[in-house]
mmCIF file of C-alpha atoms in Angstrom:
data_model
loop_
_atom_site.group_PDB
_atom_site.id
_atom_site.type_symbol
_atom_site.label_atom_id
_atom_site.label_comp_id
_atom_site.label_asym_id
_atom_site.label_seq_id
_atom_site.Cartn_x
_atom_site.Cartn_y
_atom_site.Cartn_z
ATOM 1 C CA UNK P 1115 -3.761 -5.859 11.333
ATOM 2 C CA UNK P 1116 -2.948 -8.059 8.369
ATOM 3 C CA UNK P 1117 0.494 -8.331 6.837
ATOM 4 C CA UNK P 1118 3.268 -6.321 8.547
ATOM 5 C CA UNK P 1119 4.849 -4.907 5.381
ATOM 6 C CA UNK P 1120 2.561 -1.863 5.218
ATOM 7 C CA UNK P 1121 2.695 0.985 7.742
ATOM 8 C CA UNK P 1122 -0.241 0.413 10.114
ATOM 9 C CA UNK P 1123 0.595 2.984 12.844
ATOM 10 C CA UNK P 1124 1.715 6.608 12.401
ATOM 11 C CA UNK P 1125 2.473 9.428 14.821
ATOM 12 C CA UNK P 1126 0.891 12.834 14.209
ATOM 13 C CA UNK P 1127 2.407 14.574 17.257
ATOM 14 C CA UNK P 1128 4.156 13.771 20.519
ATOM 15 C CA UNK P 1129 0.948 12.288 21.914
ATOM 16 C CA UNK P 1130 -1.325 11.595 18.904
ATOM 17 C CA UNK P 1131 -1.234 8.257 17.087
ATOM 18 C CA UNK P 1132 -3.353 6.727 14.334
ATOM 19 C CA UNK P 1133 -3.736 2.981 13.698
ATOM 20 C CA UNK P 1134 -5.447 1.261 10.771
ATOM 21 C CA UNK P 1135 -6.879 -2.236 10.539
ATOM 22 C CA UNK P 1136 -9.631 -4.327 8.996
ATOM 23 C CA UNK P 1137 -12.625 -5.557 10.957
ATOM 24 C CA UNK P 1138 -15.987 -7.135 10.190
ATOM 25 C CA UNK P 1139 -18.725 -4.535 9.837
ATOM 26 C CA UNK P 1140 -22.193 -5.746 10.843
ATOM 27 C CA UNK P 1141 -23.762 -2.829 8.953
ATOM 28 C CA UNK P 1142 -22.077 -4.052 5.736
ATOM 29 C CA UNK P 1143 -23.220 -7.708 5.775
ATOM 30 C CA UNK P 1144 -20.285 -8.657 8.014
ATOM 31 C CA UNK P 1145 -17.787 -7.886 5.272
ATOM 32 C CA UNK P 1146 -14.308 -6.767 6.245
ATOM 33 C CA UNK P 1147 -13.940 -2.977 6.124
ATOM 34 C CA UNK P 1148 -11.090 -0.570 6.882
ATOM 35 C CA UNK P 1149 -11.168 1.326 10.175
ATOM 36 C CA UNK P 1150 -8.842 3.926 11.654
ATOM 37 C CA UNK P 1151 -8.498 4.524 15.387
ATOM 38 C CA UNK P 1152 -6.892 7.497 17.119
ATOM 39 C CA UNK P 1153 -5.075 7.937 20.410
ATOM 40 C CA UNK P 1154 -4.414 11.373 21.905
ATOM 41 C CA UNK P 1155 -2.545 10.077 24.961
ATOM 42 C CA UNK P 1156 0.334 8.225 23.344
ATOM 43 C CA UNK P 1157 -1.511 4.935 23.003
ATOM 44 C CA UNK P 1158 -3.014 4.578 26.479
ATOM 45 C CA UNK P 1159 -6.537 4.638 25.009
ATOM 46 C CA UNK P 1160 -8.029 4.600 21.517
ATOM 47 C CA UNK P 1161 -11.194 5.810 19.810
ATOM 48 C CA UNK P 1162 -12.576 5.168 16.342
ATOM 49 C CA UNK P 1163 -12.351 8.029 13.860
ATOM 50 C CA UNK P 1164 -14.850 8.957 11.131
ATOM 51 C CA UNK P 1165 -17.824 8.920 13.535
ATOM 52 C CA UNK P 1166 -17.097 5.222 14.184
ATOM 53 C CA UNK P 1167 -17.770 4.426 10.516
ATOM 54 C CA UNK P 1168 -15.418 2.451 8.293
ATOM 55 C CA UNK P 1169 -13.178 4.598 6.100
ATOM 56 C CA UNK P 1170 -13.985 2.192 3.257
ATOM 57 C CA UNK P 1171 -17.754 2.359 3.773
ATOM 58 C CA UNK P 1172 -18.487 3.769 0.304
ATOM 59 C CA UNK P 1173 -16.965 0.834 -1.570
ATOM 60 C CA UNK P 1174 -20.141 -1.265 -1.176
ATOM 61 C CA UNK P 1175 -20.450 -4.696 0.400
ATOM 62 C CA UNK P 1176 -17.149 -6.180 -0.682
ATOM 63 C CA UNK P 1177 -14.260 -7.151 1.570
ATOM 64 C CA UNK P 1178 -11.523 -4.558 2.036
ATOM 65 C CA UNK P 1179 -8.076 -5.527 3.297
ATOM 66 C CA UNK P 1180 -4.539 -4.554 4.427
ATOM 67 C CA UNK P 1181 -4.479 -0.774 5.010
ATOM 68 C CA UNK P 1182 -1.414 1.458 5.122
ATOM 69 C CA UNK P 1183 -1.095 4.959 6.621
ATOM 70 C CA UNK P 1184 1.030 8.045 6.172
ATOM 71 C CA UNK P 1185 0.798 11.385 7.997
ATOM 72 C CA UNK P 1186 2.124 14.682 6.650
ATOM 73 C CA UNK P 1187 1.214 18.385 6.936
ATOM 74 C CA UNK P 1188 -1.769 17.707 9.223
ATOM 75 C CA UNK P 1189 -3.259 15.241 6.741
ATOM 76 C CA UNK P 1190 -3.731 11.514 7.303
ATOM 77 C CA UNK P 1191 -3.552 9.356 4.182
ATOM 78 C CA UNK P 1192 -4.781 5.756 3.967
ATOM 79 C CA UNK P 1193 -4.638 3.158 1.184
ATOM 80 C CA UNK P 1194 -5.859 -0.448 1.063
ATOM 81 C CA UNK P 1195 -7.022 -3.064 -1.420
ATOM 82 C CA UNK P 1196 -10.470 -4.468 -2.058
ATOM 83 C CA UNK P 1197 -13.298 -4.619 -4.564
ATOM 84 C CA UNK P 1198 -16.083 -2.270 -5.639
ATOM 85 C CA UNK P 1199 -18.931 -2.228 -8.158
ATOM 86 C CA UNK P 1200 -16.472 -1.631 -10.986
ATOM 87 C CA UNK P 1201 -14.653 -4.898 -10.343
ATOM 88 C CA UNK P 1202 -17.862 -6.575 -9.087
ATOM 89 C CA UNK P 1203 -16.175 -9.467 -7.357
ATOM 90 C CA UNK P 1204 -14.313 -10.069 -4.117
ATOM 91 C CA UNK P 1205 -11.533 -11.619 -6.198
ATOM 92 C CA UNK P 1206 -11.014 -8.524 -8.357
ATOM 93 C CA UNK P 1207 -8.869 -6.417 -6.064
ATOM 94 C CA UNK P 1208 -8.025 -2.790 -6.729
ATOM 95 C CA UNK P 1209 -6.131 -0.119 -4.741
ATOM 96 C CA UNK P 1210 -8.160 2.508 -2.863
ATOM 97 C CA UNK P 1211 -7.210 5.864 -1.334
ATOM 98 C CA UNK P 1212 -8.771 8.196 1.209
ATOM 99 C CA UNK P 1213 -7.545 11.059 3.402
ATOM 100 C CA UNK P 1214 -8.545 13.148 6.397
ATOM 101 C CA UNK P 1215 -7.474 16.753 6.957
ATOM 102 C CA UNK P 1216 -9.377 17.247 10.222
ATOM 103 C CA UNK P 1217 -7.738 14.764 12.530
ATOM 104 C CA UNK P 1218 -9.933 11.842 11.518
ATOM 105 C CA UNK P 1219 -13.310 13.470 12.092
ATOM 106 C CA UNK P 1220 -14.149 12.670 8.463
ATOM 107 C CA UNK P 1221 -12.484 11.071 5.459
ATOM 108 C CA UNK P 1222 -12.747 11.698 1.738
ATOM 109 C CA UNK P 1223 -14.786 9.324 -0.406
ATOM 110 C CA UNK P 1224 -12.678 6.259 -1.261
ATOM 111 C CA UNK P 1225 -11.048 6.563 -4.671
ATOM 112 C CA UNK P 1226 -9.857 3.721 -6.863
ATOM 113 C CA UNK P 1227 -6.371 5.023 -7.647
ATOM 114 C CA UNK P 1228 -6.327 3.578 -11.148
ATOM 115 C CA UNK P 1229 -8.276 0.609 -12.491
ATOM 116 C CA UNK P 1230 -5.835 -2.064 -13.681
ATOM 117 C CA UNK P 1231 -7.111 -4.656 -16.147
ATOM 118 C CA UNK P 1232 -6.492 -8.336 -15.491
ATOM 119 C CA UNK P 1233 -4.147 -10.593 -17.437
ATOM 120 C CA UNK P 1234 -5.981 -11.913 -20.513
ATOM 121 C CA UNK P 1235 -9.374 -11.873 -18.845
ATOM 122 C CA UNK P 1236 -8.190 -13.328 -15.563
ATOM 123 C CA UNK P 1237 -9.182 -11.811 -12.237
ATOM 124 C CA UNK P 1238 -7.461 -8.557 -11.484
ATOM 125 C CA UNK P 1239 -4.930 -8.809 -8.698
ATOM 126 C CA UNK P 1240 -3.817 -5.561 -7.065
ATOM 127 C CA UNK P 1241 -2.802 -6.029 -3.433
ATOM 128 C CA UNK P 1242 -0.680 -4.914 -0.463
ATOM 129 C CA UNK P 1243 -0.244 -1.173 -1.040
ATOM 130 C CA UNK P 1244 1.901 1.235 0.942
ATOM 131 C CA UNK P 1245 1.766 5.042 0.730
ATOM 132 C CA UNK P 1246 4.459 7.688 1.223
ATOM 133 C CA UNK P 1247 4.801 11.427 0.632
ATOM 134 C CA UNK P 1248 8.058 12.924 -0.630
ATOM 135 C CA UNK P 1249 8.590 16.482 -1.891
ATOM 136 C CA UNK P 1250 4.817 17.118 -1.961
ATOM 137 C CA UNK P 1251 4.338 14.029 -4.123
ATOM 138 C CA UNK P 1252 2.118 11.182 -2.943
ATOM 139 C CA UNK P 1253 3.478 7.792 -3.956
ATOM 140 C CA UNK P 1254 1.687 4.448 -3.680
ATOM 141 C CA UNK P 1255 3.382 1.152 -4.481
ATOM 142 C CA UNK P 1256 1.812 -2.310 -4.484
ATOM 143 C CA UNK P 1257 2.003 -5.727 -6.119
ATOM 144 C CA UNK P 1258 -0.244 -6.588 -9.044
ATOM 145 C CA UNK P 1259 -0.838 -8.360 -12.313
ATOM 146 C CA UNK P 1260 -1.876 -6.519 -15.475
ATOM 147 C CA UNK P 1261 -2.792 -7.219 -19.092
ATOM 148 C CA UNK P 1262 0.882 -7.815 -19.953
ATOM 149 C CA UNK P 1263 2.009 -9.655 -16.821
ATOM 150 C CA UNK P 1264 0.559 -12.892 -15.457
ATOM 151 C CA UNK P 1265 2.833 -12.643 -12.404
ATOM 152 C CA UNK P 1266 2.660 -9.826 -9.858
ATOM 153 C CA UNK P 1267 5.005 -6.898 -10.450
ATOM 154 C CA UNK P 1268 5.750 -3.955 -8.150
ATOM 155 C CA UNK P 1269 3.571 -1.096 -9.367
ATOM 156 C CA UNK P 1270 3.828 2.625 -8.617
ATOM 157 C CA UNK P 1271 1.334 5.438 -9.064
ATOM 158 C CA UNK P 1272 1.836 9.027 -7.902
ATOM 159 C CA UNK P 1273 -0.215 12.164 -7.335
ATOM 160 C CA UNK P 1274 0.968 15.773 -7.437
ATOM 161 C CA UNK P 1275 -2.391 17.214 -6.295
ATOM 162 C CA UNK P 1276 -2.679 15.533 -2.885
ATOM 163 C CA UNK P 1277 -4.592 12.534 -4.177
ATOM 164 C CA UNK P 1278 -7.231 14.207 -6.355
ATOM 165 C CA UNK P 1279 -5.820 12.485 -9.438
ATOM 166 C CA UNK P 1280 -3.304 9.684 -9.974
ATOM 167 C CA UNK P 1281 -0.869 8.872 -12.760
ATOM 168 C CA UNK P 1282 -0.998 5.667 -14.801
ATOM 169 C CA UNK P 1283 0.736 2.928 -12.764
ATOM 170 C CA UNK P 1284 4.165 1.792 -13.925
ATOM 171 C CA UNK P 1285 5.993 -1.449 -13.126
ATOM 172 C CA UNK P 1286 9.300 -1.033 -11.283
ATOM 173 C CA UNK P 1287 12.072 -3.137 -12.857
ATOM 174 C CA UNK P 1288 9.561 -5.649 -14.272
ATOM 175 C CA UNK P 1289 10.406 -9.277 -14.978
ATOM 176 C CA UNK P 1290 7.735 -11.392 -16.669
ATOM 177 C CA UNK P 1291 9.251 -14.580 -15.282
ATOM 178 C CA UNK P 1292 9.265 -13.538 -11.637
ATOM 179 C CA UNK P 1293 6.683 -12.673 -8.985
ATOM 180 C CA UNK P 1294 7.436 -9.647 -6.783
ATOM 181 C CA UNK P 1295 5.565 -9.229 -3.537
ATOM 182 C CA UNK P 1296 4.887 -7.076 -0.423
ATOM 183 C CA UNK P 1297 6.683 -3.789 -1.162
ATOM 184 C CA UNK P 1298 7.931 -1.521 1.618
ATOM 185 C CA UNK P 1299 8.772 2.155 1.061
ATOM 186 C CA UNK P 1300 10.579 4.909 2.965
ATOM 187 C CA UNK P 1301 12.620 8.104 2.484
ATOM 188 C CA UNK P 1302 16.111 8.178 3.968
ATOM 189 C CA UNK P 1303 19.363 9.941 3.140
ATOM 190 C CA UNK P 1304 17.815 11.841 0.251
ATOM 191 C CA UNK P 1305 16.739 8.625 -1.430
ATOM 192 C CA UNK P 1306 13.391 6.893 -1.704
ATOM 193 C CA UNK P 1307 13.982 3.244 -0.844
ATOM 194 C CA UNK P 1308 11.821 0.314 -1.897
ATOM 195 C CA UNK P 1309 12.041 -3.240 -0.615
ATOM 196 C CA UNK P 1310 10.186 -6.384 -1.662
ATOM 197 C CA UNK P 1311 10.722 -10.110 -1.934
ATOM 198 C CA UNK P 1312 10.936 -12.429 -4.917
ATOM 199 C CA UNK P 1313 12.453 -15.740 -5.930
ATOM 200 C CA UNK P 1314 16.212 -15.990 -6.229
ATOM 201 C CA UNK P 1315 17.965 -16.174 -9.591
ATOM 202 C CA UNK P 1316 18.248 -19.941 -9.335
ATOM 203 C CA UNK P 1317 14.550 -20.292 -8.509
ATOM 204 C CA UNK P 1318 14.863 -21.593 -4.960
ATOM 205 C CA UNK P 1319 13.972 -19.663 -1.783
ATOM 206 C CA UNK P 1320 12.619 -16.109 -1.741
ATOM 207 C CA UNK P 1321 15.108 -13.247 -1.351
ATOM 208 C CA UNK P 1322 14.685 -9.663 -0.094
ATOM 209 C CA UNK P 1323 15.474 -7.070 -2.784
ATOM 210 C CA UNK P 1324 15.988 -3.308 -2.634
ATOM 211 C CA UNK P 1325 15.999 -0.437 -5.123
ATOM 212 C CA UNK P 1326 16.265 3.324 -4.684
ATOM 213 C CA UNK P 1327 15.182 6.509 -6.430
ATOM 214 C CA UNK P 1328 16.777 9.954 -6.229
ATOM 215 C CA UNK P 1329 13.913 11.739 -8.039
ATOM 216 C CA UNK P 1330 10.906 10.825 -5.844
ATOM 217 C CA UNK P 1331 10.070 7.638 -7.712
ATOM 218 C CA UNK P 1332 10.408 8.652 -11.353
ATOM 219 C CA UNK P 1333 13.452 6.464 -11.966
ATOM 220 C CA UNK P 1334 14.773 3.493 -10.004
ATOM 221 C CA UNK P 1335 18.008 1.577 -9.608
ATOM 222 C CA UNK P 1336 18.064 -2.115 -10.440
ATOM 223 C CA UNK P 1337 16.955 -4.633 -7.811
ATOM 224 C CA UNK P 1338 19.765 -5.507 -5.398
ATOM 225 C CA UNK P 1339 19.479 -8.678 -3.266
ATOM 226 C CA UNK P 1340 19.830 -8.057 0.459
ATOM 227 C CA UNK P 1341 19.652 -11.693 1.535
ATOM 228 C CA UNK P 1342 20.894 -14.944 0.048
ATOM 229 C CA UNK P 1343 18.699 -17.926 -0.773
ATOM 230 C CA UNK P 1344 20.016 -20.240 1.919
ATOM 231 C CA UNK P 1345 16.751 -19.543 3.773
ATOM 232 C CA UNK P 1346 13.347 -18.280 2.661
ATOM 233 C CA UNK P 1347 13.024 -14.501 3.326
ATOM 234 C CA UNK P 1348 9.724 -12.574 3.155
ATOM 235 C CA UNK P 1349 7.629 -9.700 4.564
ATOM 236 C CA UNK P 1350 10.178 -6.949 5.145
ATOM 237 C CA UNK P 1351 9.403 -3.863 7.229
ATOM 238 C CA UNK P 1352 11.751 -0.888 6.867
ATOM 239 C CA UNK P 1353 12.477 2.146 9.040
ATOM 240 C CA UNK P 1354 15.150 4.856 9.162
ATOM 241 C CA UNK P 1355 16.744 6.545 12.179
ATOM 242 C CA UNK P 1356 17.299 10.268 12.727
ATOM 243 C CA UNK P 1357 20.594 10.060 10.836
ATOM 244 C CA UNK P 1358 18.975 8.607 7.728
ATOM 245 C CA UNK P 1359 20.327 5.129 8.347
ATOM 246 C CA UNK P 1360 17.985 2.505 6.857
#
């Protein structure tokens, strides 16, 4: 399943679940590809979707990793990171998107959300995405370098046409001297919440940080530390209850 920060399992109904993961695909030179399985009996049994083909099958023979799911309005959305012919190397990771509107029978052709150039000719580094939908707006956040940042920042791109096109990624509260990693995203209490981890202000152990948006990701509060640096804190997973309590 990979890292726990991204949402790997979603519920479509009282009895229908979807789960995403990476697995080696013998038909793709044993590279890792993204698969989605479906259960219609509340997890008692599972079956591969997409005619048992990888969702990422059209990104050529490069490894694909760490998927994240979201389900809304009878549509299943999936994002992950990997390489394709554009980046032409397993080290040049980009963020990919696909969706299914027929219960997983088929998925759209994988789309590179937005190609991000590397830092001064270095390998590109876009990893660990998570997807959410709020007010009919698809939002994907991830960690990545870019031509102006040698350290990973938390990036956000959004789509107002259900994933057909994506806006230029922006860095959330960037800091050139700090690496931000493994974002988590959810909607609760009328706010879009984001969590990640980064080094503390004194440069010792990693700390969990949060920020929120009241306009579906267009503007964000400053990072607020949730943990102290007495111990190393990483890989947050966030949920909200029926009362909107995070």
